[in-house]
Every structure is written in structure tokens, then in C-alpha cells.
Coordinates of C-alpha atoms in Angstrom, one line a residue:
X13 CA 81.5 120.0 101.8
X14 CA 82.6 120.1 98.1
X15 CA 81.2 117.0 95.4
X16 CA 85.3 116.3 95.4
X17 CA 85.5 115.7 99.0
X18 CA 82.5 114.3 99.3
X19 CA 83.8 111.3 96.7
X20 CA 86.9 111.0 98.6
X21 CA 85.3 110.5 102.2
X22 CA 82.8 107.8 100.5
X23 CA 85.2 106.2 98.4
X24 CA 87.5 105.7 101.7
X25 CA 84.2 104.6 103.8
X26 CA 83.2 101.8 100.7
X27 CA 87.4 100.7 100.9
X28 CA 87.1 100.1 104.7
X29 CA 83.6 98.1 104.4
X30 CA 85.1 96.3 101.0
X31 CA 86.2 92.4 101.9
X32 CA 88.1 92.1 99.2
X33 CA 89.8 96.0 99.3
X34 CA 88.2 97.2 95.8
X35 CA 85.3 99.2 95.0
X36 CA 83.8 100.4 92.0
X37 CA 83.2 103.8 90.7
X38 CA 79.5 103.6 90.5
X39 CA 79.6 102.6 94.6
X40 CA 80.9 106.0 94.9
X41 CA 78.7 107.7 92.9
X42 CA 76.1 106.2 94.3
X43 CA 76.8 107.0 97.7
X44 CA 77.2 110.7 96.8
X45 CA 74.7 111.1 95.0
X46 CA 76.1 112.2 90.9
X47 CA 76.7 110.7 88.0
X48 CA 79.7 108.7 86.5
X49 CA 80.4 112.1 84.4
X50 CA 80.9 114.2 87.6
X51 CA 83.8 111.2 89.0
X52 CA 85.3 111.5 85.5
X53 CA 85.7 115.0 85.4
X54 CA 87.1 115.7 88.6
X55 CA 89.7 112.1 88.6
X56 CA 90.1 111.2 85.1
X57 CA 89.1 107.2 86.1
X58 CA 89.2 104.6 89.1
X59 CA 93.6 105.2 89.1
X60 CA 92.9 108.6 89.5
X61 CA 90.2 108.4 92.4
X62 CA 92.4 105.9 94.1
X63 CA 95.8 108.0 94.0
X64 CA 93.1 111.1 95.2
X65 CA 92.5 109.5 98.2
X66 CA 96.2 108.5 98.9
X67 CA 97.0 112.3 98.7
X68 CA 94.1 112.8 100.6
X69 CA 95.1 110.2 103.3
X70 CA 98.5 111.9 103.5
X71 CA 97.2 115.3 103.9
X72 CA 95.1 114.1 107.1
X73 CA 98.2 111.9 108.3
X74 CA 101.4 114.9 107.7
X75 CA 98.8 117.6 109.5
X76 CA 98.9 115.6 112.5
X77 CA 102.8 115.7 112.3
X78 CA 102.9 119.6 111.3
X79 CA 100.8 120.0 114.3
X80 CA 102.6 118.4 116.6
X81 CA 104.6 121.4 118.7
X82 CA 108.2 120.3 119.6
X83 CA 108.7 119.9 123.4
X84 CA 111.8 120.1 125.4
X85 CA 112.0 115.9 125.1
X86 CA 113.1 114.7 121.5
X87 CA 112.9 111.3 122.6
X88 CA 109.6 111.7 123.7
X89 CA 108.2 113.5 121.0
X90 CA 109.6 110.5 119.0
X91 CA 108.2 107.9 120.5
X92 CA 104.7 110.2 120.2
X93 CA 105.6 110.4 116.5
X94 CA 105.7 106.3 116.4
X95 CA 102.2 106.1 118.6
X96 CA 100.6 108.7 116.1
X97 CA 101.4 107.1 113.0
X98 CA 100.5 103.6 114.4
X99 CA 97.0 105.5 115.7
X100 CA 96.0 107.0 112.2
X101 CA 96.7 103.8 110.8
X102 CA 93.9 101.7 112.9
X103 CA 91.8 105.1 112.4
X104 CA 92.2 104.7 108.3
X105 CA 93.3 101.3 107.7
X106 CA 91.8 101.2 104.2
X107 CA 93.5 104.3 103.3
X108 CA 97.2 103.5 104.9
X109 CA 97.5 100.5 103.0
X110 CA 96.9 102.4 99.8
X111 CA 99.5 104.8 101.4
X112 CA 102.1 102.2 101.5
X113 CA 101.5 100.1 98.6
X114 CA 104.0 98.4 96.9
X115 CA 102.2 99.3 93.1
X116 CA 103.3 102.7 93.4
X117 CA 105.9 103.5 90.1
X118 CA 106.9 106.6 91.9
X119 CA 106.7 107.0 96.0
X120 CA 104.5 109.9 97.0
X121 CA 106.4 113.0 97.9
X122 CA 104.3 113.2 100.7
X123 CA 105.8 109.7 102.3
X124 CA 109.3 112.1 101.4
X125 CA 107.6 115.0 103.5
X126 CA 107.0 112.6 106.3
X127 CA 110.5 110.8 106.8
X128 CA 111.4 114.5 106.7
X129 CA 109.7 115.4 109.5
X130 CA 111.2 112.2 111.3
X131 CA 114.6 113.1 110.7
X132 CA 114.4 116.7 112.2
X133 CA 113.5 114.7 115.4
X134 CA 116.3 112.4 115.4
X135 CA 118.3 116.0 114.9
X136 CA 117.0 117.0 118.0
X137 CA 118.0 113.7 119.8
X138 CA 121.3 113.9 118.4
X139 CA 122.2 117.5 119.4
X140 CA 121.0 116.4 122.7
X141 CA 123.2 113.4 122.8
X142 CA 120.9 110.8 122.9
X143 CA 121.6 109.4 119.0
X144 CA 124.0 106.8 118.8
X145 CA 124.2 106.9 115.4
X146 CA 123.3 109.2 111.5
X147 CA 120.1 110.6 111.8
X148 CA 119.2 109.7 108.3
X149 CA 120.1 106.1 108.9
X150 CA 118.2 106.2 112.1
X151 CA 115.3 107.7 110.1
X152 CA 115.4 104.9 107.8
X153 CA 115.2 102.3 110.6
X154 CA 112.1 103.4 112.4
X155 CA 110.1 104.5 109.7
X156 CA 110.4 101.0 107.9
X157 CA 109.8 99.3 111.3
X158 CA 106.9 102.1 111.8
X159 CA 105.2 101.3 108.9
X160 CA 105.9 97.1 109.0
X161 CA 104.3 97.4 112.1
X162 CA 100.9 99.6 111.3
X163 CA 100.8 97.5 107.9
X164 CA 100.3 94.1 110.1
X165 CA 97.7 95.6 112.5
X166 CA 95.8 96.7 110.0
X167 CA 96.3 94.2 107.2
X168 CA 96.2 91.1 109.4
X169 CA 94.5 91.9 112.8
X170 CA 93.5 88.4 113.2
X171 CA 97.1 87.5 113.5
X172 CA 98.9 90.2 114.9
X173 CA 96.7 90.1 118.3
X174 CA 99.6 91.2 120.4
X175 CA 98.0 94.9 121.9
X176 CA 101.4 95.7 123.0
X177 CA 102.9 94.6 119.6
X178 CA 103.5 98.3 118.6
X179 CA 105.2 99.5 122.0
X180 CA 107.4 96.6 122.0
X181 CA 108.8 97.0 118.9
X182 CA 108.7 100.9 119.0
X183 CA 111.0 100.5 122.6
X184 CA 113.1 98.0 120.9
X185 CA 114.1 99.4 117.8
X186 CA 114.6 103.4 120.0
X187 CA 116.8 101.6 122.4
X188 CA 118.8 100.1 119.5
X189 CA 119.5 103.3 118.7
X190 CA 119.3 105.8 121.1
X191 CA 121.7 106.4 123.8
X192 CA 120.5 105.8 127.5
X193 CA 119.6 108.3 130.0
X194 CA 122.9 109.7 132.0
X195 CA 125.0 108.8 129.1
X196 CA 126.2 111.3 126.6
X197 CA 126.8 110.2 123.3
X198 CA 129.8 111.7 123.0
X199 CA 131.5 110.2 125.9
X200 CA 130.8 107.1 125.2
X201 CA 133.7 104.4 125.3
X202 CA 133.0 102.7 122.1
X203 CA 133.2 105.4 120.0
X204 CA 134.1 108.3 121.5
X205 CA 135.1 110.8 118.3
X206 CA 132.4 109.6 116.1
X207 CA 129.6 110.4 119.0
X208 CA 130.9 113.6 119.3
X209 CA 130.9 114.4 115.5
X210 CA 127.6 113.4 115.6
X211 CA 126.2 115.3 118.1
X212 CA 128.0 118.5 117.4
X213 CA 127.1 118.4 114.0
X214 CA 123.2 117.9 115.1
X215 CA 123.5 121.1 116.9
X216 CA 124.7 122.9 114.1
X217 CA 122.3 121.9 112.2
X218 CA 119.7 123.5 115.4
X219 CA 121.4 126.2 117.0
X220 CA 122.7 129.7 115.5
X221 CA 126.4 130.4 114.8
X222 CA 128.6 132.9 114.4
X223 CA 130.1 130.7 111.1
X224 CA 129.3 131.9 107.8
X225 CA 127.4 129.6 105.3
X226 CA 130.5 127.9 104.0
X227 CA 132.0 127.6 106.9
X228 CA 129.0 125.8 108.4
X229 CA 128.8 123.6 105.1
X230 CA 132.5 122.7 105.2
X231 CA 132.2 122.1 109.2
X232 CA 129.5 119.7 108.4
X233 CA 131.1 117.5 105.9
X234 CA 134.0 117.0 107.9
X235 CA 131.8 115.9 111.0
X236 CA 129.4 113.8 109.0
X237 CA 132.1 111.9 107.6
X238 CA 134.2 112.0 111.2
X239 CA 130.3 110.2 112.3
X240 CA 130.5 107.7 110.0
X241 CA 130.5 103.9 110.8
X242 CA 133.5 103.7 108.6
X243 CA 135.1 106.8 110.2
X244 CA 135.4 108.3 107.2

């Protein structure tokens, strides 16, 4: 293992153990074994260790999410998204709340990467008519609940004692926006031309066509907006 890596591991094993979340530069040092010198050349100063671990904690959390093969479920393989996330963040709750910290000037792309990978999901459980509504809005929603949720367990385990906390709210806010079993989404009575705008344009956005590139761009814009609360 690298001096690099080394400092990261011990600097996110001293951030677990710390009472008050903080550790000091000569900790990590200490704990690996070099000099102030060696931190300072590879991270510049404590900022710079503590965004390398964030990057670091983001690496471990998206390859989890990379790795995760698609099955023939979307709406299983989202509610496995929601358990994984939850998961790293009891496994590396020092690291998550650095993750998710509200002193970042800039968000980490990485945090982009991952509501990313959430999206293409909901894609799939819209082309399979199971979305009730955009997937990017639907990203938005369980990702904020996602990470409210991992936030409290790990920030406040004393109060948040509930050890079905996580499914609860994970079921509540899917069902809030997926479609039920046996009922297509574009079928349904309450909205019937916006469900299926939604839907077919998910499985454009999946499946092969015989539509050229603009075609398929000029499709989509007309669905999106034919999918849109406002209808239009």
C-alpha cells in the first residue's frame, strides 16, 4: 500500500474514533509512520487531506454502484441501490458525513456521478411502466430522502433507534412514486397521455430505433414536455 493511501485509511480510522469529528495532521502522521513534510507534499494542508478522503470515500461508494449488474427488476435493483448506500454509510460513517457536508463551495462531481447512476434506474422503471412521474424529479426525491436518512443513522444513532427506519422510508417514498404491480403507467386513469409520454420516452432513451439522431431528439422533447406535470 502506497504512503498516500496509507494517510487516507488512517486519517478515516482517527475521524471514526474522533468525539468531536476533527483530527489533526500530526495523528495521521503518526499513525503512518512519516513526517509532516511527506502530508504536505502529497495534500498541500489539513483542507486538502480532508477533501482526499471525500474523493476517496466516493471512489469506494460509486464502485459499489458501477458494480452493481442490472437485473431484469428495475424496481428491485432500486430499492438495492437505497439498501447499498444506506449500508456504506454505517460501514464509513465518518467519511459519508464529510461526503455530504454542507461546507462544500462546489458539490463533488462524484455526488453528480452518483444521482447519475440513480436516474438510469428510474429510466428503466419508467420504460417498464412502473414511474409515475420524470425520472429526474424522481431522482431528486430519493436521493435527498437517501441521504437524510443515512445522515441521521450515522450522525445521531442515539436518536434515530428505529432498525427499520431506513426500509420504511425507502418503501414510502418508492410507492409515492412508482406505479403498482398490474398497473401500467400508461393506462392509468388519472393521467393517461402524460404516463404514456413518459414511459415511451424512457424506452427510447433504452431500446434501439430505427429514428435518426434528430428525430430521436425532436421525439423526446415533445414527450418530455407531453410528461410534464403542467402538460406542457
Amino acid at each position: 500500500m502506497d504512503v498516500r493511501l496509507q494517510m487516507l485509511e488512517a486519517a478515516e480510522k482517527l475521524l471514526d474514533a474522533s468525539p468531536d469529528r476533527d483530527i489533526s495532521t500530526r495523528a495521521v502522521c503518526e499513525v503512518v509512520g512519516v513526517g509532516a513534510p511527506m502530508l504536505y507534499r502529497l495534500f498541500g494542508d489539513k483542507n486538502g487531506l480532508l477533501s482526499a478522503v471525500v474523493d476517496h470515500g466516493f471512489d469506494r461508494y460509486l464502485a459499489t454502484k458501477r458494480a452493481a449488474a442490472p437485473s431484469a427488476d428495475p424496481v428491485a435493483d432500486l430499492k438495492a441501490g437505497w439498501d447499498t448506500h444506506v449500508a456504506f454509510a454505517k460501514a464509513h460513517p465518518a467519511v459519508y458525513r464529510l461526503m455530504y457536508s454542507p461546507s462544500f463551495v462546489d458539490v463533488p462531481s462524484a455526488a453528480q456521478e452518483a444521482l447519475r447512476l440513480l436516474r438510469e434506474v428510474l429510466v428503466r422503471c419508467a420504460a417498464a411502466g412502473r414511474l409515475r412521474l420524470d425520472p429526474d424529479i424522481a431522482a431528486q426525491r430519493i436521493m435527498s430522502a437517501n441521504i437524510g436518512v443515512a445522515l441521521s443513522l450515522v450522525s445521531q444513532p442515539g436518536t434515530y433507534t428505529d432498525p427499520d427506519l431506513s426500509t420504511r422510508v425507502r418503501d414510502a417514498i418508492h410507492d409515492s412514486l412508482l406505479v403498482p404491480v398490474g398497473k401500467n403507467a400508461a393506462k392509468r386513469a388519472d393521467a393517461p397521455l402524460p404516463g404514456a409520454a413518459l414511459q415511451l420516452a424512457a424506452v427510447l432513451r433504452t431500446e434501439p430505433t430505427s429514428l435518426g439522431e434528430q428525430e430521436t431528439q425532436l421525439l423526446l422533447k415533445w414527450l418530455d414536455g407531453l410528461a410534464a406535470p403542467s402538460g406542457k
